[in-house]
Amino acid sequence: EEDSIGTLVEINGSDFIRQEPVACPVGTTFSVRNLFFNVPARRKFLKSDQTEFSKIIEEFQRVALSNPGVSMNLAHNGKDIYMLPPSNLKQRITGVFGKAIDQELIPLKIDTSVVQIEGYIGKPEFARKSNSHNFFFVNNRFFKHQYYFRTMMQAYGNLINAESKPVFFVYFTIPPASIDVNIHPTKTEIKFENEQIIFRYLNSAVKESLGKSNMIPSIDFDSNPFIDLPPVPKNYQGNTPEIKINPDYNPFKTTTTEKRPVSFESRLSDLKNQIHQPEIPNRREEQAFLEIGTAEKHDFPNTFLQIKGKYILTTFKSGLIYIDQRRAHKRILFEEFLVQHKNRSVVTEKIAFPETVTVSTEEFPLLTDLLPVLTQFGFDIGEFGKNAIIIHGIPAGLNSFSGKEFVQEFLHSFRENHASLTDLSNEMMAGFLADASCIKYGKVLAREEMQYIFDKLFACSQPSYTHSGKQVFVIVPTEEIDKQFR
């Protein structure tokens, strides 16, 4: 800082090129160009520019969140992506992920002799499908920890569904001697000396923060525990309570007593413990296809039962069919998207009120690259300002469409499958769209909707499995049911 001039050093492919004085501001500037130009094996496995840039943003976010007091800027192709001034932690989080996240955050803090834990966690209703908003830091150093991640999931319990992940920015302060940072080459995994104790502290801190924010029921120990009792009249003499016993009672004597009615639920629970689900071979599926395929219109079932908002139960000639409603709809949409795209018969339905969706800075470059592909499959969609898109139209047949949920599901499915734009096939794209737009578990279906899913599913070319290979339905033949009553 006290020097009047700086120094320029240039290196090319590990070869020293030059070193000379140069006028420059206080600090150090690194400029790296043509990375891996002389390492063809490494360059070969690089993904698309946008995918690699999203990785750069991911690393930038980790450094920015661990150093909120440091000014940090990120530019890409001459365009400012981040301009983060020095700030406190919450301001840095909103600077990285947008102002909308401010309403999602709940403060987290616990101070013990072993570890100090602080930061912010997200409200349950803002849980996301991806891990893009999950951050652990220890002594201002980013790390990953599957055990503590499960701790976060357990602390939220039933407040979020199993497919979602809570938002959290958790900072641990701990003596450096009690952690080991050298258990993984990338230094992103850390071993804690008091792992079990910290687990309990973290679990307790998350539950306390959720309770204070009225996210979970809590007991108010500060309320008055006394109960108002009526005054006792003067000269009142209470009677001593008496215990009545039967000296002739014999607990081992069998007597005929009146039978209490057993509830249907308890009887059903007992039966479930006795009956196990039989393994269904493929020949039963083939038999079902033959029977359903050759049945007349009046032979199709008209009675359906939905179980726990997840399964559709119906009958056919040889037994019962349990259909996974989400997987069935996923298979239906997958084949419809493929056929429409192949035949170029895509129909777009205009939305009465166009929907604007804001995504994270990390996700936006990928989404913008996917917009032309989404257009080919029937979406009328385009950019709408910084990190936002606007949806004017959707493919025909997508009922109860939610733009925000669709975009989150679509990007999550795309990234979870490690897809790249260069290798994106029509089948992959149809699969991602089906994952994002199919009905969710918990949706209550009318009889007509269940009939629609049944009819459409068995009109598919491959109704047994989803495009990712998961089983869609299970058949229980009548003879298996008969065995349980013998």
Coordinates of C-alpha atoms in Angstrom, one line a residue:
E1 CA 0.0 0.0 0.0
E2 CA 2.9 2.4 0.7
D3 CA 4.5 1.8 -2.7
S4 CA 4.1 4.3 -5.5
I5 CA 3.9 1.8 -8.3
G6 CA 3.0 -1.9 -8.7
T7 CA 4.4 -4.9 -10.5
L8 CA 3.1 -6.7 -13.6
V9 CA 4.0 -10.4 -13.9
E10 CA 3.0 -12.4 -17.0
I11 CA 3.2 -16.2 -17.3
N12 CA 2.2 -18.3 -20.3
G13 CA 1.8 -22.1 -19.9
S14 CA 4.1 -22.1 -16.8
D15 CA 6.8 -20.2 -18.7
F16 CA 7.8 -16.8 -17.3
I17 CA 7.3 -14.1 -19.9
R18 CA 8.0 -10.7 -18.2
Q19 CA 8.1 -8.7 -15.0
E20 CA 8.0 -4.9 -15.1
P21 CA 6.8 -1.9 -13.0
V22 CA 3.3 -0.7 -13.7
A23 CA 0.9 2.0 -12.4
C24 CA -2.1 0.3 -10.6
P25 CA -4.4 0.8 -7.7
V26 CA -3.9 -0.7 -4.2
G27 CA -4.5 -4.4 -4.2
T28 CA -3.9 -7.4 -6.6
T29 CA -5.6 -8.2 -9.9
F30 CA -5.5 -11.6 -11.5
S31 CA -6.4 -12.1 -15.1
V32 CA -6.6 -15.6 -16.5
R33 CA -7.3 -16.3 -20.2
N34 CA -7.6 -19.4 -22.3
L35 CA -7.7 -21.8 -19.4
F36 CA -6.5 -25.3 -20.2
F37 CA -5.2 -24.2 -23.7
N38 CA -2.3 -26.5 -23.2
V39 CA -4.2 -29.3 -21.4
P40 CA -6.3 -30.9 -24.2
A41 CA -7.5 -33.8 -22.0
R42 CA -8.9 -31.4 -19.4
R43 CA -10.4 -29.1 -22.1
K44 CA -12.1 -32.0 -23.7
F45 CA -14.3 -32.6 -20.7
L46 CA -15.4 -29.0 -20.2
K47 CA -19.1 -28.6 -20.6
S48 CA -20.8 -25.7 -22.3
D49 CA -19.9 -22.1 -21.6
Q50 CA -23.1 -21.5 -19.6
T51 CA -22.6 -24.7 -17.6
E52 CA -19.0 -23.8 -16.7
F53 CA -20.1 -20.2 -15.9
S54 CA -22.7 -21.5 -13.5
K55 CA -19.9 -23.3 -11.7
I56 CA -18.0 -20.1 -11.5
I57 CA -21.0 -18.3 -10.0
E58 CA -21.4 -21.2 -7.5
E59 CA -17.8 -20.7 -6.3
F60 CA -18.2 -16.9 -6.3
Q61 CA -21.3 -17.2 -4.1
R62 CA -19.4 -19.4 -1.5
V63 CA -16.6 -16.9 -1.2
A64 CA -18.9 -13.9 -1.1
L65 CA -21.1 -15.4 1.6
S66 CA -18.1 -16.3 3.7
N67 CA -16.7 -12.8 3.5
P68 CA -19.6 -10.3 3.7
G69 CA -17.3 -7.5 4.8
V70 CA -15.3 -7.6 1.6
S71 CA -16.5 -5.8 -1.6
M72 CA -16.8 -8.3 -4.4
N73 CA -17.8 -7.9 -8.1
L74 CA -18.3 -10.3 -10.9
A75 CA -18.6 -9.4 -14.6
H76 CA -19.2 -11.7 -17.6
N77 CA -18.8 -10.7 -21.3
G78 CA -18.7 -7.1 -20.3
K79 CA -21.9 -7.4 -18.2
D80 CA -22.0 -6.9 -14.4
I81 CA -23.4 -10.0 -12.7
Y82 CA -22.7 -9.1 -9.1
M83 CA -21.7 -5.8 -7.5
L84 CA -21.6 -6.5 -3.8
P85 CA -20.5 -3.7 -1.4
P86 CA -19.2 -4.5 2.1
S87 CA -22.2 -5.3 4.3
N88 CA -23.6 -7.4 7.1
L89 CA -24.5 -11.1 6.6
K90 CA -28.2 -10.6 5.8
Q91 CA -27.5 -7.8 3.3
R92 CA -24.9 -10.0 1.6
I93 CA -27.4 -12.9 1.3
T94 CA -30.0 -10.6 -0.3
G95 CA -27.3 -9.2 -2.5
V96 CA -26.4 -12.6 -3.8
F97 CA -29.9 -14.1 -4.1
G98 CA -32.1 -11.1 -4.6
K99 CA -34.3 -9.0 -2.3
A100 CA -37.1 -11.5 -2.5
I101 CA -35.2 -13.9 -0.2
D102 CA -35.3 -11.4 2.7
Q103 CA -38.9 -12.3 3.6
E104 CA -38.0 -16.0 3.7
L105 CA -35.2 -15.8 6.3
I106 CA -35.4 -16.6 10.0
P107 CA -32.4 -15.8 12.3
L108 CA -30.5 -18.7 13.8
K109 CA -28.2 -18.4 16.8
I110 CA -26.9 -20.6 19.7
D111 CA -23.7 -20.1 21.7
T112 CA -22.2 -23.0 23.6
S113 CA -18.8 -23.9 25.1
V114 CA -18.2 -26.3 22.2
V115 CA -19.4 -24.4 19.2
Q116 CA -21.1 -21.1 18.2
I117 CA -23.8 -21.5 15.5
E118 CA -25.5 -18.5 13.8
G119 CA -26.9 -17.5 10.5
Y120 CA -30.3 -17.8 8.8
I121 CA -32.7 -20.5 7.9
G122 CA -35.7 -20.4 5.5
K123 CA -39.3 -20.6 6.3
P124 CA -40.8 -24.0 5.4
E125 CA -43.1 -22.7 2.6
F126 CA -40.0 -21.5 0.7
A127 CA -38.3 -24.8 0.5
R128 CA -36.7 -25.6 -2.8
K129 CA -36.2 -28.7 -5.0
S130 CA -32.4 -28.1 -5.4
N131 CA -29.5 -27.5 -3.0
S132 CA -28.7 -24.1 -4.5
H133 CA -29.6 -22.3 -1.3
N134 CA -27.9 -24.7 1.2
F135 CA -24.6 -23.4 2.7
F136 CA -22.5 -24.5 5.7
F137 CA -19.5 -22.5 6.8
V138 CA -17.0 -23.2 9.5
N139 CA -14.7 -20.4 10.6
N140 CA -15.8 -18.5 7.4
R141 CA -14.9 -21.5 5.2
F142 CA -17.4 -23.3 3.0
F143 CA -17.9 -27.0 3.6
K144 CA -20.3 -29.9 2.8
H145 CA -21.6 -32.3 5.4
Q146 CA -24.2 -34.9 4.7
Y147 CA -24.7 -35.7 8.4
Y148 CA -25.5 -32.1 9.2
F149 CA -27.6 -31.8 6.1
R150 CA -29.8 -34.7 7.4
T151 CA -29.9 -32.9 10.7
M152 CA -31.5 -29.9 9.0
M153 CA -34.0 -32.1 7.3
Q154 CA -34.9 -33.8 10.6
A155 CA -35.3 -30.5 12.4
Y156 CA -37.9 -29.4 9.8
G157 CA -39.7 -32.7 10.0
N158 CA -43.1 -32.7 8.4
L159 CA -43.0 -29.0 7.7
I160 CA -41.6 -29.7 4.3
N161 CA -42.1 -32.6 2.0
A162 CA -39.4 -35.3 1.4
E163 CA -38.6 -34.0 -2.1
S164 CA -37.8 -30.4 -1.0
K165 CA -34.8 -28.9 0.8
P166 CA -34.9 -26.1 3.3
V167 CA -33.0 -22.8 2.7
F168 CA -30.2 -22.3 5.2
F169 CA -27.0 -20.3 5.7
V170 CA -25.4 -21.8 8.8
Y171 CA -22.1 -20.5 10.2
F172 CA -20.1 -22.5 12.7
T173 CA -17.4 -20.9 14.9
I174 CA -15.2 -23.5 16.5
P175 CA -11.5 -23.9 17.7
P176 CA -9.5 -24.9 14.6
A177 CA -7.8 -27.7 16.5
S178 CA -11.2 -29.5 16.8
I179 CA -11.7 -29.9 13.0
D180 CA -9.8 -31.7 10.3
V181 CA -10.0 -30.1 6.8
N182 CA -7.7 -32.6 5.0
I183 CA -10.1 -35.5 4.5
H184 CA -10.9 -34.6 0.9
P185 CA -8.8 -33.2 -2.0
T186 CA -11.1 -30.3 -2.6
K187 CA -11.1 -29.3 1.1
T188 CA -14.9 -29.0 1.0
E189 CA -15.5 -31.9 3.5
I190 CA -14.6 -31.5 7.2
K191 CA -14.4 -33.9 10.1
F192 CA -15.5 -32.5 13.5
E193 CA -14.1 -33.8 16.7
N194 CA -17.5 -33.4 18.6
E195 CA -19.8 -34.3 15.7
Q196 CA -22.6 -35.8 17.8
I197 CA -22.7 -33.0 20.3
I198 CA -22.8 -30.4 17.5
F199 CA -25.5 -32.4 15.8
R200 CA -27.7 -32.0 18.8
Y201 CA -26.9 -28.3 19.2
L202 CA -27.7 -27.7 15.5
N203 CA -31.0 -29.6 15.7
S204 CA -32.0 -27.8 18.8
A205 CA -31.1 -24.4 17.4
V206 CA -33.2 -24.9 14.2
K207 CA -36.2 -26.1 16.1
E208 CA -36.0 -23.2 18.5
S209 CA -35.8 -20.7 15.6
L210 CA -38.8 -22.3 13.9
G211 CA -40.7 -22.3 17.1
K212 CA -40.0 -18.6 17.9
S213 CA -41.3 -17.8 14.4
N214 CA -44.5 -19.7 15.0
M215 CA -43.5 -22.3 12.3
I216 CA -44.1 -25.2 14.7
P217 CA -46.3 -25.4 17.9
S218 CA -44.4 -24.5 21.0
I219 CA -45.2 -24.6 24.8
D220 CA -45.2 -21.3 26.5
F221 CA -43.5 -21.9 29.8
D222 CA -43.8 -18.2 30.8
S223 CA -47.6 -18.3 31.0
N224 CA -49.2 -18.4 34.5
P225 CA -49.4 -22.1 35.4
F226 CA -52.0 -21.5 38.2
I227 CA -55.7 -22.3 37.8
D228 CA -58.3 -20.1 39.4
L229 CA -60.3 -22.1 41.9
P230 CA -63.6 -21.1 43.6
P231 CA -63.1 -20.0 47.3
V232 CA -63.6 -22.7 49.9
P233 CA -66.6 -21.9 52.3
K234 CA -65.8 -21.4 56.0
N235 CA -66.2 -24.4 58.4
Y236 CA -66.1 -26.8 55.3
Q237 CA -65.0 -30.3 56.3
G238 CA -63.9 -32.4 53.4
N239 CA -64.6 -36.1 53.2
T240 CA -61.7 -38.5 53.2
P241 CA -61.6 -40.3 49.8
E242 CA -62.3 -44.0 50.0
I243 CA -61.0 -46.7 47.7
K244 CA -63.4 -49.5 46.9
I245 CA -61.9 -53.0 46.3
N246 CA -63.4 -56.4 45.6
P247 CA -61.6 -58.9 47.8
D248 CA -63.0 -61.8 45.8
Y249 CA -61.5 -60.6 42.5
N250 CA -59.3 -63.2 40.8
P251 CA -57.4 -61.9 37.8
F252 CA -56.6 -65.4 36.5
K253 CA -60.2 -66.5 36.5
T254 CA -61.8 -66.6 33.0
T255 CA -65.2 -65.2 32.8
T256 CA -67.6 -64.5 30.1
T257 CA -67.6 -60.7 29.5
E258 CA -69.4 -58.5 27.1
K259 CA -67.3 -58.2 23.9
R260 CA -66.4 -54.7 22.9
P261 CA -66.8 -53.7 19.3
V262 CA -63.4 -53.5 17.6
S263 CA -62.9 -50.5 15.4
F264 CA -62.4 -50.9 11.7
E265 CA -59.1 -49.1 11.8
S266 CA -57.6 -51.4 14.4
R267 CA -58.8 -54.5 12.5
L268 CA -57.3 -53.1 9.3
S269 CA -54.0 -52.4 11.1
D270 CA -53.8 -56.0 12.4
L271 CA -54.5 -57.3 8.9
K272 CA -51.7 -55.1 7.4
N273 CA -49.3 -56.7 9.8
Q274 CA -50.2 -60.1 8.6
I275 CA -50.4 -59.5 4.9
H276 CA -47.3 -58.8 2.8
Q277 CA -47.2 -57.4 -0.7
P278 CA -46.5 -60.2 -3.1
E279 CA -43.8 -59.8 -5.8
I280 CA -45.5 -59.3 -9.2
P281 CA -43.7 -60.9 -12.2
N282 CA -43.9 -59.2 -15.6
R283 CA -46.2 -61.9 -17.0
R284 CA -49.0 -60.4 -14.9
E285 CA -48.4 -57.0 -16.5
E286 CA -48.6 -58.7 -20.0
Q287 CA -51.9 -60.4 -19.0
A288 CA -53.3 -57.0 -17.8
F289 CA -52.3 -55.4 -21.1
L290 CA -54.1 -58.1 -23.1
E291 CA -57.2 -57.8 -21.0
I292 CA -57.3 -54.0 -21.0
G293 CA -56.4 -53.9 -24.7
T294 CA -59.1 -56.3 -25.7
A295 CA -61.8 -54.9 -23.4
E296 CA -64.8 -53.2 -24.7
K297 CA -65.6 -49.6 -23.7
H298 CA -68.2 -50.8 -21.2
D299 CA -65.6 -53.2 -19.6
F300 CA -63.4 -50.3 -18.4
P301 CA -63.6 -49.6 -14.7
N302 CA -65.8 -46.8 -13.5
T303 CA -64.9 -47.0 -9.9
F304 CA -61.7 -45.5 -8.6
L305 CA -60.3 -44.9 -5.2
Q306 CA -57.5 -42.4 -4.4
I307 CA -55.2 -43.5 -1.6
K308 CA -53.3 -40.8 0.4
G309 CA -53.2 -38.4 -2.5
K310 CA -50.6 -40.7 -4.1
Y311 CA -52.1 -43.9 -5.6
I312 CA -55.1 -44.7 -7.7
L313 CA -56.8 -48.0 -7.0
T314 CA -59.1 -49.7 -9.4
T315 CA -60.2 -53.1 -10.6
F316 CA -59.9 -55.1 -13.8
K317 CA -61.0 -58.6 -14.8
S318 CA -58.1 -60.4 -13.1
G319 CA -57.6 -58.3 -9.9
L320 CA -56.6 -54.9 -8.6
I321 CA -54.3 -52.2 -10.0
Y322 CA -52.4 -49.7 -7.9
I323 CA -51.3 -46.7 -10.1
D324 CA -48.8 -44.1 -9.0
Q325 CA -50.6 -40.9 -10.1
R326 CA -47.5 -38.7 -10.5
R327 CA -45.5 -41.3 -12.4
A328 CA -48.5 -42.2 -14.6
H329 CA -49.0 -38.6 -15.5
K330 CA -45.3 -38.2 -16.1
R331 CA -45.4 -41.1 -18.6
I332 CA -48.4 -39.7 -20.4
L333 CA -46.9 -36.2 -20.8
F334 CA -43.5 -37.6 -21.9
E335 CA -45.1 -39.5 -24.8
E336 CA -47.4 -36.6 -25.7
F337 CA -44.4 -34.1 -25.8
L338 CA -42.4 -36.5 -28.0
V339 CA -45.3 -37.1 -30.5
Q340 CA -46.2 -33.4 -30.8
H341 CA -42.6 -32.4 -31.3
K342 CA -42.0 -35.2 -33.8
N343 CA -45.2 -34.4 -35.8
R344 CA -44.7 -30.6 -35.4
S345 CA -48.2 -30.4 -34.0
V346 CA -47.3 -28.4 -30.9
V347 CA -50.2 -26.2 -29.8
T348 CA -49.6 -23.2 -27.5
E349 CA -52.3 -21.9 -25.2
K350 CA -52.1 -18.2 -24.2
I351 CA -52.2 -17.4 -20.5
A352 CA -54.8 -14.9 -19.5
F353 CA -52.3 -13.2 -17.1
P354 CA -48.7 -13.6 -18.2
E355 CA -46.5 -14.9 -15.3
T356 CA -43.2 -13.5 -14.4
V357 CA -40.7 -15.8 -12.7
T358 CA -37.4 -14.6 -11.1
V359 CA -34.6 -17.1 -10.7
S360 CA -31.2 -17.0 -9.1
T361 CA -28.2 -15.4 -10.8
E362 CA -26.7 -18.8 -11.0
E363 CA -29.7 -20.4 -12.8
F364 CA -30.5 -17.5 -15.2
P365 CA -27.7 -18.1 -17.8
L366 CA -28.8 -21.7 -18.1
L367 CA -32.4 -20.8 -18.4
T368 CA -31.9 -18.3 -21.1
D369 CA -30.0 -20.9 -23.2
L370 CA -32.9 -23.2 -22.8
L371 CA -35.6 -20.7 -23.9
P372 CA -35.3 -21.6 -27.6
V373 CA -35.8 -25.3 -26.8
L374 CA -38.8 -24.5 -24.6
T375 CA -40.3 -22.6 -27.5
Q376 CA -40.0 -25.6 -29.7
F377 CA -42.1 -27.6 -27.2
G378 CA -44.9 -25.1 -27.1
F379 CA -43.9 -22.4 -24.6
D380 CA -44.2 -18.7 -25.4
I381 CA -41.5 -17.5 -23.1
G382 CA -38.8 -14.9 -23.0
E383 CA -36.4 -12.7 -20.9
F384 CA -38.0 -10.0 -18.7
G385 CA -35.3 -8.0 -17.0
K386 CA -32.5 -9.1 -14.7
N387 CA -32.8 -12.7 -13.7
A388 CA -36.4 -12.9 -14.8
I389 CA -38.5 -14.5 -17.5
I390 CA -42.1 -14.0 -18.6
I391 CA -44.4 -16.8 -19.7
H392 CA -47.1 -15.8 -22.2
G393 CA -48.2 -19.2 -23.3
I394 CA -47.9 -22.9 -22.4
P395 CA -48.3 -26.2 -24.3
A396 CA -52.0 -27.2 -24.6
G397 CA -53.1 -29.7 -21.9
L398 CA -51.1 -28.4 -19.0
N399 CA -53.8 -27.8 -16.4
S400 CA -53.4 -25.9 -13.2
F401 CA -50.0 -24.6 -14.5
S402 CA -47.7 -22.7 -12.1
G403 CA -44.8 -20.9 -13.8
K404 CA -42.7 -20.7 -10.7
E405 CA -43.1 -24.3 -9.8
F406 CA -42.5 -25.4 -13.4
V407 CA -39.2 -23.4 -13.7
Q408 CA -37.9 -24.7 -10.4
E409 CA -38.8 -28.3 -11.2
F410 CA -37.4 -28.1 -14.8
L411 CA -34.1 -26.6 -13.8
H412 CA -33.8 -29.1 -10.9
S413 CA -34.5 -32.0 -13.2
F414 CA -32.0 -30.7 -15.8
R415 CA -29.2 -30.2 -13.3
E416 CA -29.8 -33.4 -11.3
N417 CA -29.3 -35.4 -14.5
H418 CA -26.1 -33.5 -15.4
A419 CA -27.4 -32.7 -18.8
S420 CA -25.7 -30.3 -21.2
L421 CA -27.1 -28.3 -24.0
T422 CA -24.8 -29.9 -26.6
D423 CA -26.0 -33.4 -25.8
L424 CA -29.7 -32.5 -25.3
S425 CA -31.9 -34.8 -27.2
N426 CA -35.7 -34.6 -27.8
E427 CA -36.2 -37.5 -25.4
M428 CA -34.2 -35.9 -22.7
M429 CA -36.1 -32.6 -23.1
A430 CA -39.5 -34.3 -23.1
G431 CA -38.5 -36.1 -19.9
F432 CA -37.5 -32.8 -18.2
L433 CA -40.7 -31.2 -19.3
A434 CA -42.7 -34.1 -18.0
D435 CA -40.9 -34.1 -14.7
A436 CA -41.7 -30.4 -14.3
S437 CA -45.3 -30.3 -15.4
C438 CA -46.8 -33.5 -14.0
I439 CA -49.3 -33.5 -11.1
K440 CA -47.9 -33.5 -7.6
Y441 CA -48.4 -36.0 -4.8
G442 CA -51.2 -34.8 -2.5
K443 CA -53.4 -33.5 -5.3
V444 CA -56.9 -34.7 -4.8
L445 CA -58.3 -36.1 -8.0
A446 CA -62.0 -36.2 -9.1
R447 CA -63.3 -39.5 -10.6
E448 CA -63.1 -38.1 -14.1
E449 CA -59.4 -37.2 -13.6
M450 CA -58.6 -40.6 -12.4
Q451 CA -60.5 -42.1 -15.3
Y452 CA -58.5 -39.8 -17.7
I453 CA -55.2 -40.9 -16.2
F454 CA -56.2 -44.6 -16.5
D455 CA -57.3 -44.3 -20.1
K456 CA -54.3 -42.2 -21.2
L457 CA -51.8 -44.4 -19.4
F458 CA -52.9 -47.7 -21.1
A459 CA -52.9 -45.9 -24.4
C460 CA -49.2 -45.2 -24.1
S461 CA -46.7 -47.4 -25.9
Q462 CA -44.8 -48.1 -22.7
P463 CA -47.2 -47.7 -19.7
S464 CA -45.2 -49.8 -17.2
Y465 CA -42.4 -47.5 -16.5
T466 CA -41.5 -43.8 -16.6
H467 CA -38.9 -42.5 -19.0
S468 CA -36.4 -42.8 -16.1
G469 CA -37.2 -46.4 -15.5
K470 CA -39.4 -46.2 -12.4
Q471 CA -42.4 -48.5 -12.1
V472 CA -45.8 -46.9 -12.7
F473 CA -48.3 -49.4 -11.4
V474 CA -48.5 -52.7 -9.5
I475 CA -51.0 -55.5 -10.2
V476 CA -52.4 -57.7 -7.5
P477 CA -54.2 -60.7 -9.1
T478 CA -57.4 -62.1 -7.6
E479 CA -55.7 -65.4 -6.7
E480 CA -53.3 -63.5 -4.4
I481 CA -56.2 -61.9 -2.7
D482 CA -58.0 -65.2 -2.4
K483 CA -54.9 -66.7 -0.6
Q484 CA -55.2 -64.2 2.2
F485 CA -58.7 -65.4 3.0
R486 CA -57.9 -69.1 3.3

